[in-house]
Coordinates of C-alpha atoms in Angstrom, one line a residue:
X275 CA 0.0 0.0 0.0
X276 CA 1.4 3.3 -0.8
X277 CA 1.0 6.0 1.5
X278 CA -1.2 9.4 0.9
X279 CA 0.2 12.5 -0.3
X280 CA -1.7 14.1 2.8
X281 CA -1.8 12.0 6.5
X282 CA -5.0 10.6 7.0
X283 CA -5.8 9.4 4.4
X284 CA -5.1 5.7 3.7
X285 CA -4.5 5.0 -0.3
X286 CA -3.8 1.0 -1.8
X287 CA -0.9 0.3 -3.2
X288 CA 1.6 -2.5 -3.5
X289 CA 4.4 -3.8 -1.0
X290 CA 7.0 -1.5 -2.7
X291 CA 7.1 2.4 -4.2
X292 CA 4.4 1.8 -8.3
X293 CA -2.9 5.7 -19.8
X294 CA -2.0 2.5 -21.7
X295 CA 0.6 2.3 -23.6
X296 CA 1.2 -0.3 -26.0
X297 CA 5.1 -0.8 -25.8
X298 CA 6.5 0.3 -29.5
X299 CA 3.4 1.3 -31.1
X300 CA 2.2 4.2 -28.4
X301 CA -1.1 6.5 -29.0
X302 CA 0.8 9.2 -27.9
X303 CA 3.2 9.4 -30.6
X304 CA 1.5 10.0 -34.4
X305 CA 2.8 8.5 -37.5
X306 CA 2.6 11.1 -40.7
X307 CA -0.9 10.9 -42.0
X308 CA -2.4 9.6 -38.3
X309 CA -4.2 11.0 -36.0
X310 CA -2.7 14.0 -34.2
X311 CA -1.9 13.8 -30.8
X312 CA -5.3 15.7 -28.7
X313 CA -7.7 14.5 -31.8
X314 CA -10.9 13.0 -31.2
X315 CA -9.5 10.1 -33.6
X316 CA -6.2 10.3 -31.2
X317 CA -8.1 10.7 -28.6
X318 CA -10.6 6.9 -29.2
X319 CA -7.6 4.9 -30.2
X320 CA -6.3 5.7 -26.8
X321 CA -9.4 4.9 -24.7
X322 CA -10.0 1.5 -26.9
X323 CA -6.3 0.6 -25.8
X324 CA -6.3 1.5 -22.2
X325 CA -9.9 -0.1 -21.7
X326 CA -10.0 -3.0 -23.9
X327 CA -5.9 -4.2 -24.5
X328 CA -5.8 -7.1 -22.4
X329 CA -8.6 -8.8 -23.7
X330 CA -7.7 -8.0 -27.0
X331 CA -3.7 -9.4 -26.5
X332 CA -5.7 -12.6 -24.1
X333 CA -7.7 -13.7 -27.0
X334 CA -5.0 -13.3 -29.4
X335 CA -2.8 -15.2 -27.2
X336 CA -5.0 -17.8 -26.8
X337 CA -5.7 -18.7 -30.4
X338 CA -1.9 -18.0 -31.8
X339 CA -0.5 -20.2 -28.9
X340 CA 2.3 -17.0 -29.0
X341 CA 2.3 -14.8 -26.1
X342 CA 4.5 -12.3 -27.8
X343 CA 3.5 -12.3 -31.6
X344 CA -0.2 -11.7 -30.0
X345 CA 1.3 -8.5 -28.2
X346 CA 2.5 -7.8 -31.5
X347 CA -0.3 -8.5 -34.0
X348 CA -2.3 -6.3 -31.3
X349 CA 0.1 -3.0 -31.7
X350 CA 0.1 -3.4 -35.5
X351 CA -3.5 -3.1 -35.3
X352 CA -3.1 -0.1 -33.0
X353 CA -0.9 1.8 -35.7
X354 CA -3.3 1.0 -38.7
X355 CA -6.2 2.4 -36.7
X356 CA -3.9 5.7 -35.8
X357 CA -3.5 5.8 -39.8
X358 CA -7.1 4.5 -40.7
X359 CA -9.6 6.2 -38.5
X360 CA -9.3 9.9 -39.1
X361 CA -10.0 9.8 -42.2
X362 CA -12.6 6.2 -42.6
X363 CA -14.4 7.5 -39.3
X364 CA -14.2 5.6 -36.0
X365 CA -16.0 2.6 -36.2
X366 CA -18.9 1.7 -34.0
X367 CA -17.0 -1.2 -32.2
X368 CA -13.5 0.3 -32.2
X369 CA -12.3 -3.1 -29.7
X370 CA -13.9 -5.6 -32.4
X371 CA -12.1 -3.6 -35.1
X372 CA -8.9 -3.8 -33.9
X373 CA -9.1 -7.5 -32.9
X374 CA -10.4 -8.3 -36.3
X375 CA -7.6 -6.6 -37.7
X376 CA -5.2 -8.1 -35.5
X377 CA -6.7 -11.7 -36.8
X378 CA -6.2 -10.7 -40.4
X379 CA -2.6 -9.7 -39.8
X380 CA -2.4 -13.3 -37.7
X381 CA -4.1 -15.3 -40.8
X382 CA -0.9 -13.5 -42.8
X383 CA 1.3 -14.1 -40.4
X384 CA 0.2 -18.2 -40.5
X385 CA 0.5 -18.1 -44.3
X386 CA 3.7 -17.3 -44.5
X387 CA 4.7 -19.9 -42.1
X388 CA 2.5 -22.1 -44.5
X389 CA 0.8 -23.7 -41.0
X390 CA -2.4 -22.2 -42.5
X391 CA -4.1 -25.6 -42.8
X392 CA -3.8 -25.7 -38.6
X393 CA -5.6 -22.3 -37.9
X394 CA -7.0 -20.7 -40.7
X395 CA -10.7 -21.7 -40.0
X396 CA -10.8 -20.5 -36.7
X397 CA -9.5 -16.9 -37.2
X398 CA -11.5 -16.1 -40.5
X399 CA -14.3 -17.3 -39.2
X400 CA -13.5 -14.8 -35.8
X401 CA -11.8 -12.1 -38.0
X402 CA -14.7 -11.8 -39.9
X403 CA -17.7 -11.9 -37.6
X404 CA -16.1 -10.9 -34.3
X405 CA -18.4 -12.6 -32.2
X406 CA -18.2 -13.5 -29.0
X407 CA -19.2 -17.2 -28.3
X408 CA -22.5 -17.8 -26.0
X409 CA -21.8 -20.1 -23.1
X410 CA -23.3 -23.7 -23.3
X411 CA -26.3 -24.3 -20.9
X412 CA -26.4 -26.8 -18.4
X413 CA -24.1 -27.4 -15.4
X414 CA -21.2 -24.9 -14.4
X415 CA -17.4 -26.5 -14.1
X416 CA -16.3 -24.9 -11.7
X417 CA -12.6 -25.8 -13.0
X418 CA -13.3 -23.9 -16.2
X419 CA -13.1 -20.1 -15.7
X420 CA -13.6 -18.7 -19.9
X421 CA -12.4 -15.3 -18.9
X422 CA -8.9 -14.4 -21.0
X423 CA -7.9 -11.8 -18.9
X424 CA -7.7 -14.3 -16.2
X425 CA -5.7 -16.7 -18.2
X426 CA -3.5 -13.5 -19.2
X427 CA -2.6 -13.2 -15.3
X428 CA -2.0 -16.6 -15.0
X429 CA 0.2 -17.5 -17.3
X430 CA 2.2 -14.1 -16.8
X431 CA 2.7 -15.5 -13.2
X432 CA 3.9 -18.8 -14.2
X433 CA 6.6 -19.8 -11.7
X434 CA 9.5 -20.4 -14.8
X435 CA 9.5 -16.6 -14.3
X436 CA 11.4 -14.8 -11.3
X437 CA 8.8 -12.7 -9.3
X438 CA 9.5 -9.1 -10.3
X439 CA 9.3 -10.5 -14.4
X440 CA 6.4 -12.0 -13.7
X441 CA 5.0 -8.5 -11.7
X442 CA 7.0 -6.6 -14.8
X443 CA 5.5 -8.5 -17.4
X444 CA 1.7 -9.0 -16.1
X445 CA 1.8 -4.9 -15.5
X446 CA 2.6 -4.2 -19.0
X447 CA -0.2 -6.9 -20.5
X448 CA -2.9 -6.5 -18.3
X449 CA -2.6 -3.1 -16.4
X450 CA -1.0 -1.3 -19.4
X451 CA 1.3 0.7 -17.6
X452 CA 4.6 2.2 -19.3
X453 CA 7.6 1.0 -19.0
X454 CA 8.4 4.1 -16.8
X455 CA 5.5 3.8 -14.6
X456 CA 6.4 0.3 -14.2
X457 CA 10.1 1.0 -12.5
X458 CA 8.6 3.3 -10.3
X459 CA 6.2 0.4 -9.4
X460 CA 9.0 -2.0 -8.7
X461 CA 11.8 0.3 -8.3
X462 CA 14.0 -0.4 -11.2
X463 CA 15.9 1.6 -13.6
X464 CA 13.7 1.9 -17.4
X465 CA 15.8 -0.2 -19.2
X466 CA 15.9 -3.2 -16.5
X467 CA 12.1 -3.7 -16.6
X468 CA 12.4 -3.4 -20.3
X469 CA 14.6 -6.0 -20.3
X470 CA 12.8 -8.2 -17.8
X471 CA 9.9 -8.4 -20.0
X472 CA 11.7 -9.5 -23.6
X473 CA 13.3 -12.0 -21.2
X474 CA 9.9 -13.2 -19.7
X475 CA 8.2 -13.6 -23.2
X476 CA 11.0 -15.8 -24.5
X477 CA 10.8 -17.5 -21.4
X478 CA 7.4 -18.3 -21.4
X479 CA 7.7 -19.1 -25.3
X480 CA 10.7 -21.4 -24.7
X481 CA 8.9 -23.2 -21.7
X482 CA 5.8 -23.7 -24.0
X483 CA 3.6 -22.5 -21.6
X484 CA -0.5 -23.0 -21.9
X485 CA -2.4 -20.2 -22.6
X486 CA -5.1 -21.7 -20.0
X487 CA -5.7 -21.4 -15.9
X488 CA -3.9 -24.1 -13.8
X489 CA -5.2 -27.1 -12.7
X490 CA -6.2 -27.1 -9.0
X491 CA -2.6 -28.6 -7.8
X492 CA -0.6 -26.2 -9.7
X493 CA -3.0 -22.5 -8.4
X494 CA -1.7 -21.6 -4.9
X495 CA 1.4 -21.6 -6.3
X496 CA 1.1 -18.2 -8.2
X497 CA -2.0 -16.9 -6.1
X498 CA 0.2 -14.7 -4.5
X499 CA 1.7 -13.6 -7.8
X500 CA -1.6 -13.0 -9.1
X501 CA -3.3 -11.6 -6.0
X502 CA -0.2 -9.0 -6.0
X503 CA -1.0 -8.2 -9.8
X504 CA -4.9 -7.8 -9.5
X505 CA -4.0 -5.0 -6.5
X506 CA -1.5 -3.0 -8.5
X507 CA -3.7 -3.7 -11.2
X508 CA -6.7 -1.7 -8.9
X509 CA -3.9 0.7 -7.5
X510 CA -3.4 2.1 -10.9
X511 CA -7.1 2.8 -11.3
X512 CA -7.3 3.9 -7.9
X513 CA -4.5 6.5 -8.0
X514 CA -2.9 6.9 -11.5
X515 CA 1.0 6.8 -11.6
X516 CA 0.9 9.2 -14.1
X517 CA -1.2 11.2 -16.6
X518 CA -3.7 14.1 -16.3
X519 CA -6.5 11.8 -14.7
X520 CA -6.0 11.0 -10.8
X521 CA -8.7 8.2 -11.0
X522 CA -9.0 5.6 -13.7
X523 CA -12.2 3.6 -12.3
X524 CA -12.3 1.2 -15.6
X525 CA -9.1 -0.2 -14.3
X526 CA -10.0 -0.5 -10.3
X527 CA -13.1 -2.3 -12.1
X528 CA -11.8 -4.3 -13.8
X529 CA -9.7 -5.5 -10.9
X530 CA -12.6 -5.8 -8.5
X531 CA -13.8 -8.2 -11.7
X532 CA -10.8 -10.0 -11.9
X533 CA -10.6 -10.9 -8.0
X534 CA -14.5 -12.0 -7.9
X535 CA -13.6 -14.1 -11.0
X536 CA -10.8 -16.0 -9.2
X537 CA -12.8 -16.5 -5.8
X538 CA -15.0 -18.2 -8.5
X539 CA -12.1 -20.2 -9.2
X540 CA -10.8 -21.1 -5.8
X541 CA -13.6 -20.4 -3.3
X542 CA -12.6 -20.3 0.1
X543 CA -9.6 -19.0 -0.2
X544 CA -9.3 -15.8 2.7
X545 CA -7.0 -13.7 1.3
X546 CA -8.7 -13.6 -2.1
X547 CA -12.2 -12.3 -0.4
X548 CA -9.8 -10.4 1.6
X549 CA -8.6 -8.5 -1.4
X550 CA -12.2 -8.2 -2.9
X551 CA -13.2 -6.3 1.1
X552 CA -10.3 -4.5 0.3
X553 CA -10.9 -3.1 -3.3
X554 CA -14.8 -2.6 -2.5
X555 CA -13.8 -0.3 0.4
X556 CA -11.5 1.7 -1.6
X557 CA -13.4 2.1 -4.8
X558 CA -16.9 3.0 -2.5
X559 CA -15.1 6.2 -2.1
X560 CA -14.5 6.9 -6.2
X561 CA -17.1 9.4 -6.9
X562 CA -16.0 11.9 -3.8
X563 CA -12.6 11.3 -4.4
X564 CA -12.0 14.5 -7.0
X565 CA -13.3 18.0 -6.8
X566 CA -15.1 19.6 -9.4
X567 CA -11.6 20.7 -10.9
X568 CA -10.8 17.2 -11.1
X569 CA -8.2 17.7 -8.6
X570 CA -8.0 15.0 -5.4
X571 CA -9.6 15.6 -1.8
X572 CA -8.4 13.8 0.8
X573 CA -10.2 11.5 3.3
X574 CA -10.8 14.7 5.8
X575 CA -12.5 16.9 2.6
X576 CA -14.0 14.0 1.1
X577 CA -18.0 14.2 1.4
X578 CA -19.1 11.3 2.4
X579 CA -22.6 11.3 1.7
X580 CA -21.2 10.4 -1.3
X581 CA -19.6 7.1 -0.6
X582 CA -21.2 4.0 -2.6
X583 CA -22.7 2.4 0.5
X584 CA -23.3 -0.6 -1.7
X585 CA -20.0 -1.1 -2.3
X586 CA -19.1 -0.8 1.4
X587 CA -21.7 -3.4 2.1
X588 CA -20.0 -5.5 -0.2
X589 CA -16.7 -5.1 1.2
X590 CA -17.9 -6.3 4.4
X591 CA -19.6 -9.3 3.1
X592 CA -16.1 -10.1 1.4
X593 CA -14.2 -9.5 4.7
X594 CA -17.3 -11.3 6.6
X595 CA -16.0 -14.8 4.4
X596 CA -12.7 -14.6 5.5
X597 CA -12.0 -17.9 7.6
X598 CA -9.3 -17.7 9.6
X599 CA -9.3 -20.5 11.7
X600 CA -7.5 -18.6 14.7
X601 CA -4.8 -17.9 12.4
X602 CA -5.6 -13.8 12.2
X603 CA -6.0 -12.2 9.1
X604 CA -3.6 -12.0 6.4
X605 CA -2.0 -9.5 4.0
X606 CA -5.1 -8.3 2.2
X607 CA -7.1 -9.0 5.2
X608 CA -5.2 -6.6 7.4
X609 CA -5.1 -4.0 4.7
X610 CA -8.9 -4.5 4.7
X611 CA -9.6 -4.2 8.2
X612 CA -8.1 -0.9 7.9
X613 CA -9.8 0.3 4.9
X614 CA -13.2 -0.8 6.8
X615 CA -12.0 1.6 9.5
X616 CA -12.4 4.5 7.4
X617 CA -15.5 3.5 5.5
X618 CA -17.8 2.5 8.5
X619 CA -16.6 6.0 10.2
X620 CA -19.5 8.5 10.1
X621 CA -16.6 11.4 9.7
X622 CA -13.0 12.1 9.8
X623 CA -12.8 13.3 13.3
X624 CA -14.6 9.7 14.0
X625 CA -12.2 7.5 12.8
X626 CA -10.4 4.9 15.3
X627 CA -7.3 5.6 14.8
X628 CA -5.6 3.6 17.7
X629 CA -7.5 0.7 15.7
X630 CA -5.8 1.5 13.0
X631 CA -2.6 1.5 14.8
X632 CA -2.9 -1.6 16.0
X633 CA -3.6 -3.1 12.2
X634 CA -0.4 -1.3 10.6
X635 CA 1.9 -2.2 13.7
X636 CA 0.4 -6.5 12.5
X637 CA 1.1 -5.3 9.1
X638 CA 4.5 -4.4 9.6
X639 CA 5.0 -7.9 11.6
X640 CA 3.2 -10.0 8.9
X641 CA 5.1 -7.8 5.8
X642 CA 7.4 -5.2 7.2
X643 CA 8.6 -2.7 4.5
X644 CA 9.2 1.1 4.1
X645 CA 5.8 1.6 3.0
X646 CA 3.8 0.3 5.5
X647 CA 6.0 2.1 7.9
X648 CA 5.0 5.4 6.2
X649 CA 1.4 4.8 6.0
X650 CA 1.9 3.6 9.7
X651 CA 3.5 6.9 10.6
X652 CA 0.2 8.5 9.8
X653 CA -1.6 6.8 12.0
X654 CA 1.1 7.7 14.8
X655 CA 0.3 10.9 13.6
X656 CA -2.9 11.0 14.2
X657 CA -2.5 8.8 17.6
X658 CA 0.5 10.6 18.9
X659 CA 0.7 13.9 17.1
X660 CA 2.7 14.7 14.1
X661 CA 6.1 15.2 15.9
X662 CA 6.2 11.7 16.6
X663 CA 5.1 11.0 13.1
X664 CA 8.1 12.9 11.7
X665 CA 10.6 10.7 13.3
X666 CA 9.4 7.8 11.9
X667 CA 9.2 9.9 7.9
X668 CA 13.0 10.9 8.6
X669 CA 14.3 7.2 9.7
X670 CA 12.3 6.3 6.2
X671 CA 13.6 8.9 4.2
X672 CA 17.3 6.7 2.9
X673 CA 15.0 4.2 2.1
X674 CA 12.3 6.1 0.1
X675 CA 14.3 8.4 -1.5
X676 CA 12.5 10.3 -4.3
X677 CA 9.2 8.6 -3.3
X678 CA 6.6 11.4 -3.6
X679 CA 4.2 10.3 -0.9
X680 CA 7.4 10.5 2.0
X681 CA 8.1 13.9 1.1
X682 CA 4.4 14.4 0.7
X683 CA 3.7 12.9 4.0
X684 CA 6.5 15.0 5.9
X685 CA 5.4 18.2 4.3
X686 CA 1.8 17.6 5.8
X687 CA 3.3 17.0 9.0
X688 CA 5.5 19.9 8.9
X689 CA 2.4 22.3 8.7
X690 CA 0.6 20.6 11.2
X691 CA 3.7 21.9 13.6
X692 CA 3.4 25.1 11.7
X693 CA 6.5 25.2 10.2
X694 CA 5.3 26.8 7.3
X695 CA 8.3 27.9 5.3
X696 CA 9.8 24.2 5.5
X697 CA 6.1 22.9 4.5
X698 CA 6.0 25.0 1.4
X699 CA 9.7 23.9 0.7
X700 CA 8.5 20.2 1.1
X701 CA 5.3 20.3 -1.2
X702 CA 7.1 21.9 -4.2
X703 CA 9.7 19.3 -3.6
X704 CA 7.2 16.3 -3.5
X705 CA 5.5 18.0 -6.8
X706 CA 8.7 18.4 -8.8
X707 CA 8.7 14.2 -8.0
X708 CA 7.1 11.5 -10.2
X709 CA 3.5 11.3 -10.3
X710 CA 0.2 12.1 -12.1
X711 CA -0.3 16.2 -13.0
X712 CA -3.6 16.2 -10.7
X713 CA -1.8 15.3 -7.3
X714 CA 0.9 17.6 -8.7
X715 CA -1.3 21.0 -8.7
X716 CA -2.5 20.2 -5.6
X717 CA 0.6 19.7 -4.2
X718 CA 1.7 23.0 -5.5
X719 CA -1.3 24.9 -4.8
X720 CA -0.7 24.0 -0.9
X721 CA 2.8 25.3 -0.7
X722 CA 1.5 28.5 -2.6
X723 CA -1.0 28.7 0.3
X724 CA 1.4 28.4 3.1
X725 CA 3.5 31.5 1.6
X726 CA 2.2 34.3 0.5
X727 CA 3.7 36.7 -1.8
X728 CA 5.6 39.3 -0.6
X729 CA 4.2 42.9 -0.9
X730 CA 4.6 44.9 -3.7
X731 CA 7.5 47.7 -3.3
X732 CA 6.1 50.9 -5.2

């Protein structure tokens, strides 16, 4: 979990520091005769990729048996609809016309490997319909989850992969983040993660691993893989890393799908329903979470009349299945039990804090790292006042060096002991750090506020 760029306010995030873009072929970058960069054409060919590029590389994937030619075919589709749709119009199912594309350059692709006679029904019949299949009646396996996306997460967490490839590789796929975004996520340098992931595809291709969901021995060996991946996935949505837009709820949905889907798959399972509690709590608070600039309020300015109460009730149903046999709860279910803090308090000034305490100082037992230290220190913040708080910031800061919510987080503090010139000095520094252009202005309109300008000398 990542901590707030103000205390008090609890944000999701991963264990360490974390607008689609489709590796080479990027919407933000035109080709002569495409659509310009901030045109409505420019503009479609970007939502299409950010909302509907996994399914589109999942399906590929599962029909070419080629993890990274399906990547491909699906990029080469991207840059013929940069070139095609200004001046043919956007079509009226852009997703469908980029997969059917993609399928055509596939059936090419197959034909000049001269394997046509293998997979040529299947993808003109697909690449010329672009239907979607109808499920069979009669009774559910509840081995068989037909959800690509799913399959996508799965078979980027295969085990043959070292962890961070697998995180590296299932972030670019599935979430869409950039390269960029994703070393901030994992704390690598640009050229390490894009490394990471040519390595995983070949490794992946080499192993000749399915394009399916793992039989029931084989699943708790990457649940935690792909638990991990469906919370960044939601952390993205939840708090963009980068971009004009703070929020991206498609993508928090989408991972709130994604986790019902795989408590589907492997019921009973606590930290699963744990994670599902966790990302209904969060996303209940979407629609308060942004002024009517766009900008993000905090958990104190946050109206909460207009929290989804629905979507609290459902996060306490999730948290409600969690069995833990005496054991205590778990990662998620920690990070859940806090989120239900906020959520069931009628205001800010309500909120049990010492509660709250109690569940990071578990946390940082169960999964101790520099980030729930920070998010713990604003709970000690609120618990013990902000002097306390900024101990624990400074001990942190070696650690989290150039991580915007630390500097954030100590510049908050710093005006609550109202030391207002080293506040201002600690906002503009946490703006001029990685992050989306939203949290930026805010961070930059609150050091404006804590200095006012000097008087004019006639």
């Amino acid at each position: 979990m990542t901590a707030a760029p103000t205390a008090g306010s609890a944000q999701p995030g991963s264990a360490q520091p974390g607008s689609a873009q489709p590796g080479s072929a990027q919407p933000g970058s035109a080709q002569p005769g495409s659509a310009q960069p901030g045109s409505s054409e420019h503009r479609a060919v970007e939502a299409v990729w950010r909302d509907q590029s996994a399914r589109i590389v999942a399906a590929l994937t599962r029909h070419t048996g080629d993890f990274a030619w399906a990547e491909d075919l699906a990029q080469e589709a991207l840059v013929e609809a940069l070139g095609s749709w200004p001046t043919a119009g956007i079509p009226d199912n852009p997703g469908a016309w980029l997969m059917s594309v993609a399928k055509r350059r596939a059936i090419d692709g197959w034909r000049r490997r001269e394997r046509m006679s293998q997979r040529e029904p299947l993808f003109v019949t697909e690449a010329l319909h672009a239907e979607a299949s109808d499920p069979v009646p009669g009774e559910a396996d509840p081995d068989r989850i037909d959800d690509d996306v799913l399959r996508l997460v799965f078979v980027a967490c295969h085990p043959v992969l070292p962890a961070q490839a697998r995180l590296a590789l299932t972030l670019r796929t599935v979430a869409g983040l950039t390269s960029e975004q994703i070393a901030r996520v994992l704390l690598m340098t640009v050229p390490t993660v894009q490394q990471r992931i040519v390595r995983a595809k070949r490794t992946l291709a080499d192993a000749g691993v399915p394009f399916e969901v793992p039989d029931r021995a084989e699943r708790p060996s990457r649940l935690a893989s792909v638990l991990q991946v469906i919370y960044l996935l939601f952390t993205e949505g939840y708090s963009s890393a980068e971009g004009e837009r703070p929020l991206r709820p498609d993508v928090a949905r989408e991972a709130v799908r994604l986790g019902r889907q795989l408590e589907t798959l492997m019921p009973g399972e606590p930290e699963i329903s744990s994670l599902i509690a966790l990302m209904e709590f969060q996303s209940s608070r979407f629609a308060a979470r942004i002024d009517g600039e766009g900008l993000p309020l905090t958990l104190e300015q946050q109206d909460r009349r207009r929290w989804d109460r629905s979507a609290i009730a459902r996060g306490s149903q999730a948290l409600s299945r969690v069995d833990t046999g005496g054991r205590g709860l778990g990662y998620y279910g920690l990070q859940a039990a806090i989120a239900e803090c906020h959520a069931v308090a009628p205001t800010f000034a309500d909120t049990d804090w010492n509660r709250i305490l109690r569940l990071y100082d578990a946390l940082e037992t169960l999964a101790p790292s520099a980030v729930v230290r920070l998010n713990r220190a604003v709970a000690v913040s609120m618990v013990d006042g902000p002097e306390a708080a900024l101990e624990v910031v400074a001990e942190l800061e070696p650690e989290l060096a150039g991580f915007r919510p630390l500097v954030a987080v100590r510049a908050e503090l710093l005006e609550r002991l109202g030391r207002v010139d080293a506040a201002s000095a600690a906002f503009l520094a946490a703006a001029d750090l990685p992050g989306n252009a939203a949290e930026t202005e805010v961070l930059r309109r609150r050091a404006a506020a804590l200095v006012p300008p000097a008087p004019h000398v006639r």
